[in-house]
Coordinates of C-alpha atoms and ligand atoms in Angstrom, one line a residue:
M1 CA -14.2 36.1 27.6
R2 CA -15.2 32.5 26.5
T3 CA -17.6 34.0 24.0
L4 CA -15.0 36.1 22.3
S5 CA -12.4 33.3 22.1
N6 CA -14.8 30.9 20.6
L7 CA -15.7 33.4 17.9
I8 CA -12.0 34.0 17.2
L9 CA -11.3 30.3 17.0
G10 CA -14.1 30.1 14.4
F11 CA -12.4 32.7 12.3
T12 CA -8.9 31.4 12.8
L13 CA -10.0 28.2 11.2
C14 CA -11.9 30.2 8.7
F15 CA -9.0 32.3 7.5
G16 CA -6.3 29.8 8.3
S17 CA -6.6 27.6 5.3
A18 CA -3.9 27.5 2.6
F19 CA -6.0 29.4 0.1
A20 CA -7.3 32.5 1.9
A21 CA -10.8 32.1 3.2
S22 CA -11.6 29.1 1.1
N23 CA -12.7 26.5 3.7
C24 CA -14.0 27.6 7.0
T25 CA -15.2 25.8 10.1
L26 CA -17.6 27.7 12.2
L27 CA -18.0 27.0 15.9
A28 CA -20.5 28.4 18.4
S29 CA -19.6 31.6 20.2
G30 CA -21.9 31.4 23.1
G31 CA -23.7 34.5 21.8
D32 CA -25.6 35.3 18.6
D33 CA -23.9 33.3 15.8
G34 CA -25.9 34.9 13.0
P35 CA -23.3 37.6 12.1
S36 CA -20.4 35.1 12.0
L37 CA -22.4 32.6 9.9
L38 CA -23.2 35.5 7.4
K39 CA -19.6 36.6 7.4
A40 CA -18.3 33.0 6.8
V41 CA -20.7 32.6 3.9
Q42 CA -19.6 35.9 2.4
S43 CA -15.8 35.1 2.8
C44 CA -15.5 31.3 2.3
S45 CA -16.6 28.8 -0.4
T46 CA -17.1 25.8 1.9
I47 CA -18.5 26.5 5.4
T48 CA -18.5 23.5 7.7
I49 CA -20.6 23.5 10.9
P50 CA -19.2 20.5 12.7
K51 CA -21.3 17.8 14.2
S52 CA -20.9 18.8 17.8
T53 CA -21.7 22.5 17.1
T54 CA -25.1 24.2 17.6
L55 CA -25.1 27.7 16.1
N56 CA -27.5 29.9 18.0
I57 CA -29.1 32.4 15.6
E58 CA -30.6 35.5 17.1
S59 CA -30.6 37.7 14.1
R60 CA -32.0 37.3 10.6
L61 CA -29.9 35.7 7.9
N62 CA -29.7 37.7 4.6
M63 CA -27.7 35.3 2.4
T64 CA -29.0 36.6 -1.0
G65 CA -26.8 37.0 -4.1
V66 CA -24.1 34.5 -3.1
A67 CA -22.4 32.2 -5.6
D68 CA -20.5 28.9 -5.5
K69 CA -21.1 28.1 -1.8
H70 CA -21.2 24.9 0.0
I71 CA -22.7 25.0 3.4
K72 CA -21.8 21.7 5.1
L73 CA -24.2 21.5 8.0
E74 CA -23.2 18.5 10.1
G75 CA -24.3 20.1 13.4
T76 CA -27.3 22.3 14.1
I77 CA -28.5 25.8 13.2
K78 CA -31.0 26.8 15.9
F79 CA -33.1 30.0 15.6
S80 CA -33.8 31.7 18.9
S81 CA -37.3 31.7 20.3
N82 CA -37.4 35.5 20.7
I83 CA -40.9 36.3 19.3
T84 CA -40.5 40.0 19.9
Y85 CA -37.3 40.1 17.8
W86 CA -38.5 37.9 14.9
T87 CA -41.9 39.5 14.5
Q88 CA -40.1 42.9 14.1
N89 CA -37.1 41.8 12.1
A90 CA -37.7 38.6 10.1
F91 CA -37.8 39.3 6.3
Y92 CA -41.2 40.1 5.0
I93 CA -42.5 38.1 2.0
P94 CA -45.4 39.8 0.4
F95 CA -46.9 36.6 -1.0
Q96 CA -49.6 35.5 1.4
T97 CA -48.1 37.9 4.0
Q98 CA -45.3 35.7 5.3
I99 CA -42.0 36.3 7.1
T100 CA -38.9 34.3 7.1
Y101 CA -35.7 33.7 9.3
W102 CA -33.4 33.0 6.4
L103 CA -33.1 34.2 2.8
L104 CA -30.7 32.1 0.7
G105 CA -30.2 33.2 -2.9
G106 CA -27.8 33.4 -5.8
K107 CA -26.2 30.7 -7.9
R108 CA -24.7 27.3 -7.4
I109 CA -25.3 26.8 -3.7
S110 CA -25.4 23.5 -1.8
L111 CA -26.5 22.8 1.7
N112 CA -26.1 19.3 3.1
G113 CA -24.2 17.3 5.7
G114 CA -26.7 15.4 7.8
G115 CA -27.3 18.2 10.2
T116 CA -30.4 20.0 11.6
I117 CA -32.1 23.4 11.2
D118 CA -34.2 23.9 14.3
G119 CA -37.0 26.5 14.0
S120 CA -37.9 26.6 17.8
G121 CA -41.5 26.3 16.7
Q122 CA -43.0 25.3 20.1
V123 CA -43.2 28.9 21.4
W124 CA -44.8 29.9 18.2
Y125 CA -47.4 27.1 18.2
D126 CA -48.3 28.2 21.7
A127 CA -48.3 32.0 21.0
F128 CA -50.4 31.5 17.8
A129 CA -53.1 29.7 19.8
T130 CA -53.8 33.0 21.6
N131 CA -53.0 35.4 18.7
S132 CA -54.2 34.1 15.3
S133 CA -52.8 37.2 13.6
L134 CA -49.3 36.5 14.8
L135 CA -46.9 36.3 11.8
R136 CA -44.6 33.3 12.2
P137 CA -41.3 32.8 10.3
I138 CA -40.7 30.3 7.5
I139 CA -37.4 28.5 8.4
L140 CA -35.7 28.7 5.0
T141 CA -36.6 30.7 1.9
I142 CA -34.8 30.1 -1.4
Y143 CA -34.9 33.6 -2.8
K144 CA -34.0 34.6 -6.4
A145 CA -31.8 31.6 -6.8
K146 CA -30.6 29.3 -9.6
G147 CA -28.9 26.0 -9.0
V148 CA -29.5 25.1 -5.3
A149 CA -29.3 21.6 -3.9
I150 CA -30.4 20.9 -0.4
E151 CA -29.8 17.4 0.8
N152 CA -29.6 15.3 4.0
I153 CA -31.0 17.9 6.3
T154 CA -33.5 17.7 9.1
L155 CA -35.9 20.6 9.5
L156 CA -37.2 20.6 13.0
N157 CA -40.3 22.4 14.4
S158 CA -40.8 25.2 11.9
P159 CA -43.0 28.0 13.3
E160 CA -44.7 28.3 9.9
W161 CA -44.0 26.8 6.4
N162 CA -40.7 24.9 6.4
N163 CA -39.5 25.7 2.9
L164 CA -40.5 28.4 0.5
V165 CA -39.0 28.5 -3.0
N166 CA -39.6 32.1 -4.1
E167 CA -38.3 32.9 -7.6
G168 CA -36.1 29.8 -7.9
E169 CA -34.9 27.9 -10.9
D170 CA -33.2 24.4 -10.9
I171 CA -33.7 23.7 -7.2
L172 CA -33.3 20.3 -5.7
Y173 CA -34.3 18.9 -2.3
R174 CA -33.4 15.3 -1.5
H175 CA -33.4 13.3 1.7
I176 CA -35.0 16.0 3.8
N177 CA -36.6 15.0 7.1
I178 CA -39.3 17.4 8.2
S179 CA -40.7 17.2 11.6
S180 CA -43.1 19.9 12.9
L181 CA -44.7 18.4 16.0
S182 CA -46.2 20.3 18.9
T183 CA -45.6 18.9 22.4
S184 CA -48.5 21.0 23.8
V185 CA -52.3 21.0 23.0
N186 CA -51.7 23.7 20.4
P187 CA -51.1 22.3 17.0
A188 CA -48.2 23.1 14.7
K189 CA -50.4 25.0 12.3
N190 CA -49.5 26.0 8.8
T191 CA -46.2 24.1 8.8
D192 CA -46.3 23.3 5.1
G193 CA -43.3 21.1 4.0
W194 CA -42.7 23.1 0.8
D195 CA -44.3 26.0 -1.0
T196 CA -43.2 27.0 -4.4
Y197 CA -43.9 30.4 -6.0
R198 CA -42.7 32.0 -9.3
S199 CA -40.3 29.1 -9.6
T200 CA -39.4 26.5 -12.3
N201 CA -37.6 23.2 -12.3
V202 CA -38.0 22.3 -8.7
S203 CA -37.5 18.7 -7.5
I204 CA -38.5 17.5 -4.1
L205 CA -37.4 13.9 -3.7
D206 CA -36.9 11.0 -1.2
S207 CA -38.1 12.8 1.9
V208 CA -40.1 12.2 5.1
I209 CA -42.5 14.8 6.4
V210 CA -44.5 14.9 9.6
N211 CA -46.4 18.2 9.8
D212 CA -49.8 19.9 10.1
D213 CA -50.5 21.5 6.7
D214 CA -49.7 20.9 3.1
C215 CA -46.9 18.4 2.5
V216 CA -46.1 20.2 -0.7
S217 CA -48.1 23.2 -2.0
L218 CA -47.6 24.6 -5.5
K219 CA -48.5 28.2 -5.5
P220 CA -48.8 30.7 -8.4
N221 CA -46.4 30.3 -11.2
S222 CA -44.8 27.0 -10.3
T223 CA -43.8 25.1 -13.4
K224 CA -41.7 21.9 -14.1
I225 CA -42.1 20.5 -10.6
R226 CA -41.2 17.0 -9.7
V227 CA -42.3 15.5 -6.4
E228 CA -41.2 11.9 -5.9
N229 CA -40.8 9.4 -3.1
L230 CA -42.3 11.3 -0.2
D231 CA -43.7 9.9 3.0
C232 CA -46.2 12.4 4.4
T233 CA -47.9 12.0 7.7
G234 CA -50.5 14.3 9.3
S235 CA -50.5 16.7 6.4
H236 CA -53.0 18.4 4.0
G237 CA -51.6 16.5 1.0
I238 CA -49.9 17.4 -2.2
S239 CA -51.7 20.5 -3.3
V240 CA -51.8 22.6 -6.4
G241 CA -53.0 26.0 -5.2
S242 CA -55.0 27.6 -4.0
L243 CA -54.8 29.5 -7.3
G244 CA -56.7 32.5 -8.7
Q245 CA -57.2 34.1 -5.4
Y246 CA -56.1 37.7 -6.1
A247 CA -58.1 39.9 -8.5
G248 CA -55.9 41.1 -11.4
E249 CA -53.4 38.3 -11.1
Y250 CA -52.9 35.4 -13.5
D251 CA -51.6 32.2 -11.9
I252 CA -49.9 29.4 -13.8
V253 CA -49.2 25.8 -12.5
E254 CA -47.9 23.6 -15.3
D255 CA -46.0 20.4 -15.9
V256 CA -46.1 18.8 -12.5
I257 CA -45.5 15.2 -11.7
A258 CA -46.1 13.9 -8.2
R259 CA -45.4 10.2 -7.8
N260 CA -44.7 7.4 -5.4
V261 CA -46.2 9.3 -2.5
K262 CA -47.3 7.7 0.8
M263 CA -49.9 9.8 2.5
S264 CA -51.1 8.9 6.0
N265 CA -53.5 10.4 8.5
A266 CA -54.0 13.4 6.3
Q267 CA -56.7 15.8 5.3
N268 CA -56.1 15.5 1.6
G269 CA -54.1 13.2 -0.8
A270 CA -53.8 14.6 -4.3
R271 CA -55.5 18.0 -4.6
I272 CA -56.1 20.9 -7.0
K273 CA -57.9 24.0 -5.7
A274 CA -58.8 27.2 -7.5
W275 CA -60.9 30.1 -6.3
A276 CA -64.3 31.1 -7.8
G277 CA -66.6 34.0 -6.8
P278 CA -66.6 37.7 -7.4
N279 CA -63.3 39.7 -7.2
V280 CA -60.9 36.9 -7.7
G281 CA -58.1 36.3 -10.1
S282 CA -57.5 33.9 -13.0
G283 CA -55.1 31.4 -14.3
I284 CA -54.4 28.0 -15.8
V285 CA -53.5 24.6 -14.3
K286 CA -52.2 22.3 -17.0
N287 CA -50.4 19.0 -17.4
I288 CA -50.5 17.6 -13.8
R289 CA -49.9 13.9 -13.0
F290 CA -50.7 12.4 -9.7
E291 CA -49.3 8.8 -9.9
N292 CA -48.7 5.9 -7.5
F293 CA -50.1 7.2 -4.3
I294 CA -50.7 4.9 -1.3
E295 CA -53.1 6.7 1.1
S296 CA -54.1 5.6 4.5
A297 CA -56.8 7.3 6.6
V298 CA -57.1 10.3 4.4
Q299 CA -60.2 12.5 4.6
N300 CA -60.2 13.5 0.9
P301 CA -57.9 11.2 -1.0
V302 CA -58.5 12.7 -4.5
V303 CA -59.7 16.3 -4.9
I304 CA -60.4 18.9 -7.5
D305 CA -62.1 21.9 -6.0
Q306 CA -62.7 24.7 -8.6
C307 CA -65.2 26.5 -6.3
Y308 CA -62.7 26.9 -3.5
M309 CA -64.1 29.0 -0.7
T310 CA -67.3 29.6 -2.8
N311 CA -70.7 28.1 -2.3
A312 CA -72.5 26.4 -5.2
T313 CA -74.9 29.3 -5.8
L314 CA -72.1 31.8 -6.0
C315 CA -69.9 29.5 -8.0
A316 CA -72.6 29.1 -10.6
Q317 CA -72.9 32.9 -10.8
Y318 CA -69.2 33.5 -10.8
P319 CA -67.4 30.4 -12.1
S320 CA -63.6 30.1 -11.6
N321 CA -61.4 31.9 -14.1
T322 CA -58.6 29.5 -13.3
Y323 CA -59.0 26.7 -16.0
I324 CA -57.9 23.2 -15.2
E325 CA -56.7 21.0 -18.1
D326 CA -54.8 17.7 -18.8
V327 CA -54.9 16.2 -15.3
L328 CA -54.2 12.6 -14.6
F329 CA -54.9 10.7 -11.4
T330 CA -53.6 7.2 -11.7
N331 CA -52.8 4.2 -9.5
I332 CA -54.1 5.7 -6.3
T333 CA -54.8 3.2 -3.6
G334 CA -55.9 3.3 0.0
T335 CA -58.5 4.3 2.5
G336 CA -60.6 7.4 3.1
T337 CA -62.1 8.5 6.4
E338 CA -65.3 9.8 4.7
S339 CA -67.6 8.2 2.3
V340 CA -66.6 10.5 -0.6
V341 CA -63.1 9.2 -1.5
A342 CA -62.7 11.2 -4.7
S343 CA -64.3 14.5 -5.5
L344 CA -63.8 16.3 -8.7
S345 CA -65.8 19.5 -8.3
C346 CA -65.5 22.0 -11.2
S347 CA -67.1 25.3 -11.9
P348 CA -69.9 25.3 -14.5
D349 CA -69.2 26.2 -18.1
G350 CA -66.6 23.5 -18.9
R351 CA -63.7 25.0 -17.0
C352 CA -62.1 21.6 -16.3
S353 CA -61.1 19.6 -19.4
N354 CA -59.3 16.4 -20.2
I355 CA -59.4 15.0 -16.6
T356 CA -58.3 11.3 -16.6
V357 CA -58.8 8.9 -13.8
S358 CA -57.4 5.4 -13.9
N359 CA -56.6 2.6 -11.5
L360 CA -58.2 4.2 -8.4
H361 CA -58.7 1.7 -5.6
L362 CA -60.0 3.8 -2.7
T363 CA -62.2 2.4 0.0
Y364 CA -64.1 3.7 2.9
P365 CA -63.8 1.2 5.7
S366 CA -66.9 2.3 7.5
G367 CA -69.3 2.1 4.5
S368 CA -69.4 2.3 0.7
A369 CA -67.0 4.6 -1.0
Q370 CA -68.4 7.3 -3.3
Y371 CA -66.7 8.9 -6.2
S372 CA -68.3 12.2 -7.0
C373 CA -67.9 14.8 -9.8
Q374 CA -69.6 18.0 -10.8
N375 CA -69.4 19.9 -14.1
V376 CA -66.8 17.8 -15.7
N377 CA -66.5 14.8 -18.1
V378 CA -64.0 12.4 -16.7
T379 CA -62.2 9.8 -18.9
G380 CA -60.1 6.8 -18.1
N381 CA -60.7 3.3 -16.7
A382 CA -61.9 4.6 -13.4
A383 CA -64.4 7.1 -14.9
S384 CA -67.3 4.7 -14.5
L385 CA -66.9 4.7 -10.7
F386 CA -67.9 8.4 -10.6
S387 CA -71.4 9.7 -10.3
C388 CA -71.5 13.1 -11.9
T389 CA -73.9 16.0 -11.8
S390 CA -74.0 19.4 -13.4
T391 CA -75.1 22.7 -11.9
Ligands
LIG1 C1 -12.0 22.7 0.7 O1 -13.0 21.6 1.0 C2 -13.2 20.9 -0.2 C3 -14.4 20.0 0.1 O2 -14.2 19.4 1.4 C4 -12.0 20.2 -0.6 O3 -12.2 19.4 -1.8 C5 -10.9 21.2 -0.9 O4 -9.7 20.6 -1.2 C6 -10.7 22.1 0.2 N1 -9.9 23.3 -0.1 C7 -8.9 23.8 0.6 C8 -8.2 24.9 0.1 O5 -8.7 23.3 1.7
LIG2 C1 -30.0 41.4 1.5 O1 -28.8 41.6 1.0 C2 -28.7 42.1 -0.3 C3 -27.3 42.0 -0.8 O2 -26.4 42.5 0.1 C4 -29.3 43.5 -0.4 O3 -29.3 43.9 -1.7 C5 -30.7 43.4 0.1 O4 -31.3 44.7 0.2 C6 -30.8 42.7 1.5 N1 -32.2 42.5 1.8 C7 -32.8 42.8 2.9 C8 -34.3 42.5 3.0 O5 -32.2 43.3 3.8
LIG3 C1 -35.6 39.8 22.3 O1 -35.6 40.8 21.3 C2 -35.9 42.1 21.7 C3 -36.1 42.9 20.5 O2 -35.0 42.8 19.6 C4 -34.8 42.5 22.7 O3 -35.0 43.8 23.1 C5 -34.7 41.5 23.8 O4 -33.6 41.8 24.6 C6 -34.6 40.1 23.3 N1 -34.7 39.2 24.4 C7 -33.8 38.2 24.7 C8 -34.1 37.3 25.8 O5 -32.8 38.1 24.0
LIG4 C1 -50.6 39.5 17.5 O1 -49.7 39.4 16.4 C2 -49.6 40.6 15.6 C3 -48.8 40.3 14.4 O2 -47.5 39.7 14.7 C4 -49.2 41.7 16.5 O3 -49.1 42.9 15.7 C5 -50.1 41.9 17.6 O4 -49.6 42.9 18.5 C6 -50.2 40.6 18.4 N1 -51.3 40.8 19.4 C7 -51.1 40.5 20.7 C8 -52.3 40.6 21.6 O5 -50.0 40.2 21.1
LIG5 C1 -26.6 12.1 1.8 O1 -26.5 11.0 2.7 C2 -26.4 9.7 2.0 C3 -26.5 8.6 3.0 O2 -25.8 8.9 4.1 C4 -25.1 9.7 1.3 O3 -25.0 8.6 0.5 C5 -25.1 10.9 0.3 O4 -23.8 11.0 -0.3 C6 -25.3 12.2 1.0 N1 -25.4 13.3 0.1 C7 -24.8 14.4 0.2 C8 -25.0 15.4 -0.9 O5 -24.1 14.7 1.1
LIG6 C1 -33.3 21.2 -13.5 O1 -32.6 21.3 -12.3 C2 -31.6 20.3 -12.1 C3 -31.0 20.5 -10.8 O2 -32.0 20.2 -9.8 C4 -30.6 20.3 -13.2 O3 -29.7 19.2 -13.1 C5 -31.3 20.2 -14.6 O4 -30.4 20.4 -15.6 C6 -32.4 21.3 -14.7 N1 -33.2 21.0 -15.9 C7 -33.3 21.9 -16.9 C8 -34.1 21.5 -18.1 O5 -32.7 22.9 -16.8
LIG7 C1 -36.7 12.9 11.5 O1 -36.3 13.7 12.5 C2 -37.0 13.5 13.7 C3 -36.6 14.6 14.7 O2 -35.2 14.6 14.8 C4 -36.7 12.1 14.2 O3 -37.5 11.9 15.4 C5 -37.1 11.1 13.1 O4 -36.8 9.8 13.5 C6 -36.5 11.4 11.8 N1 -37.1 10.6 10.8 C7 -36.3 9.9 9.9 C8 -37.1 9.1 8.9 O5 -35.1 10.0 9.9
LIG8 C1 -47.3 34.3 -13.8 O1 -46.6 34.3 -15.1 C2 -47.4 35.0 -16.1 C3 -46.7 34.9 -17.4 O2 -45.4 35.2 -17.3 C4 -47.5 36.5 -15.7 O3 -48.3 37.2 -16.6 C5 -48.2 36.6 -14.3 O4 -48.3 37.9 -13.8 C6 -47.5 35.7 -13.3 N1 -48.2 35.7 -12.1 C7 -47.7 35.8 -10.9 C8 -48.6 35.6 -9.7 O5 -46.5 35.9 -10.7
LIG9 C1 -48.8 1.6 -8.2 O1 -48.3 2.3 -7.1 C2 -47.6 1.5 -6.1 C3 -47.2 2.4 -5.0 O2 -46.4 3.4 -5.3 C4 -46.4 0.9 -6.8 O3 -45.8 0.0 -5.9 C5 -46.8 0.1 -8.0 O4 -45.7 -0.4 -8.7 C6 -47.6 1.0 -8.9 N1 -48.2 0.2 -10.0 C7 -47.9 0.5 -11.3 C8 -48.6 -0.4 -12.3 O5 -47.2 1.4 -11.6
LIG10 C1 -73.3 31.9 -0.6 O1 -72.3 32.9 -0.3 C2 -72.8 34.2 -0.4 C3 -71.6 35.2 -0.2 O2 -70.9 34.8 1.0 C4 -73.9 34.4 0.6 O3 -74.4 35.8 0.5 C5 -75.0 33.5 0.3 O4 -76.0 33.6 1.3 C6 -74.5 32.0 0.3 N1 -75.5 31.2 -0.2 C7 -75.8 30.0 0.4 C8 -76.9 29.2 -0.3 O5 -75.2 29.6 1.4
LIG11 C1 -54.9 15.0 -21.9 O1 -54.0 15.0 -20.8 C2 -52.9 14.2 -20.9 C3 -52.1 14.3 -19.6 O2 -52.9 13.8 -18.5 C4 -52.1 14.5 -22.1 O3 -51.0 13.6 -22.2 C5 -52.9 14.4 -23.3 O4 -52.2 14.8 -24.4 C6 -54.1 15.3 -23.2 N1 -55.0 15.1 -24.3 C7 -55.4 16.1 -25.1 C8 -56.3 15.8 -26.2 O5 -55.0 17.3 -24.9
LIG12 C1 -69.3 16.8 -21.5 O1 -69.4 16.3 -22.8 C2 -70.6 16.7 -23.5 C3 -70.6 15.9 -24.8 O2 -69.4 16.1 -25.5 C4 -70.6 18.2 -23.7 O3 -71.8 18.5 -24.3 C5 -70.6 18.8 -22.3 O4 -70.5 20.2 -22.5 C6 -69.4 18.4 -21.6 N1 -69.4 18.9 -20.2 C7 -68.5 19.5 -19.6 C8 -68.7 19.9 -18.2 O5 -67.4 19.7 -20.1

């Protein structure tokens, strides 16, 4: 009965404090710790998971609608590797057909303490290699929340995106260590660091990310976003979009600053992408600053692609309805792995405007660097580097 007594010990501590159920310490039970973690968060205001503890989570965590909670994670929360369970029971997120282990929502919530959330990604990386339609869980989804601070946490081996902010306001991440690394030949695909959706005032600061997809991706209706002091390795960059994908939808990304970013061995550096073609959506990308990037061995260090997933002929026929305005790329230094180090490719008909480039120092170590642009007039002290065409 070791299992049972550990569980009781957890709750004895939980309900044993001077003010009923105020501060709780949660220990591992030996079985599924999901229900006791949920219960502790419902009953207590501070929930401590001590350093020596690994909570084994075998069931989904619905922690929505909570208020004034501090989860002090000094130890580890580890999700089980039961693919059968999670594909049937993880929470469904309609946007881009995602699923998630953990919904955390409500008001005034903090999660910190120096501990780790382990997504058990390896089994998923391997399973995805033989089943590309496998849905894989996002580790942590901030869901309908206002006032959440997540600090000093390591996110280890997420099966899919690490963090999704879905309908969040006033959300802060700081000192997050993301590491999604496969130990087999199968890559840790789609392990975005962060995705934001229908959210405003989100800050992502002072973090280190090693992954295999976007470092940060700002999806439809992300406004007032601050991304600062990130060190991203192996990623697909800081991405706005893709936007305007779904017919009948209007996507907004506005007021974004991404600065002091180190981007290494990556597919992209600073990127904006919007769909064109028939049967797509529409939107606006406005007031975006990419500032102080140091890039090393990046395939596409600076990118606007307003004909995303659409060839030139089709893009001329059906230009993007997602307009791109007031964008600044400034103080971006480093090396590309292809000759085109900056590509600003807009749909015809003036759908990109007020695009400024300054202090770009990008080189292509194996040859001469090219700066290309289509269907846009660029301004700024680096504009003369660009050879531009129109279609
Ligand atoms: C609960 O923990 C907080 C933070 O550690 C502490 O400030 C507070 O005094 C504790 N409250 C009780 C009732 O033990
Ligand atoms: C999660 O819990 C909330 C509050 O108890 C409930 O309203 C909601 O339906 C639950 N969500 C899911 C997907 O189970
Ligand atoms: C995995 O989950 C399935 C479905 O919930 C369950 O039947 C099975 O017993 C679980 N396997 C393990 C090893 O826990
Ligand atoms: C692949 O994954 C999908 C979605 O999770 C699932 O429905 C399907 O059964 C899996 N296919 C195989 C061959 O396991
Ligand atoms: C995060 O860790 C740093 C360094 O250990 C510490 O100074 C800071 O107070 C911690 N923040 C929180 C919210 O625990
Ligand atoms: C944005 O969120 C932060 C918390 O991350 C908060 O301190 C700040 O007041 C919010 N800003 C606005 C304008 O609401
Ligand atoms: C981040 O976490 C990984 C996995 O635990 C570790 O190997 C790495 O050293 C950590 N990085 C930093 C910068 O703390
Ligand atoms: C984005 O916000 C606008 C304005 O509120 C709204 O019309 C649109 O439907 C939203 N789009 C999405 C994808 O939520
Ligand atoms: C340019 O960016 C680098 C790297 O972030 C930074 O060290 C430097 O101070 C920036 N220069 C200016 C003029 O802001
Ligand atoms: C462009 O894409 C359309 C639709 O996929 C295709 O029919 C057409 O052949 C393509 N044109 C070129 C030049 O590749
Ligand atoms: C052009 O965009 C910048 C931001 O990059 C903004 O500060 C400026 O006001 C815009 N200019 C016009 C004429 O809209
Ligand atoms: C570029 O500027 C010229 C002159 O103002 C204008 O005629 C042209 O339409 C502009 N092109 C684009 C793609 O905005």
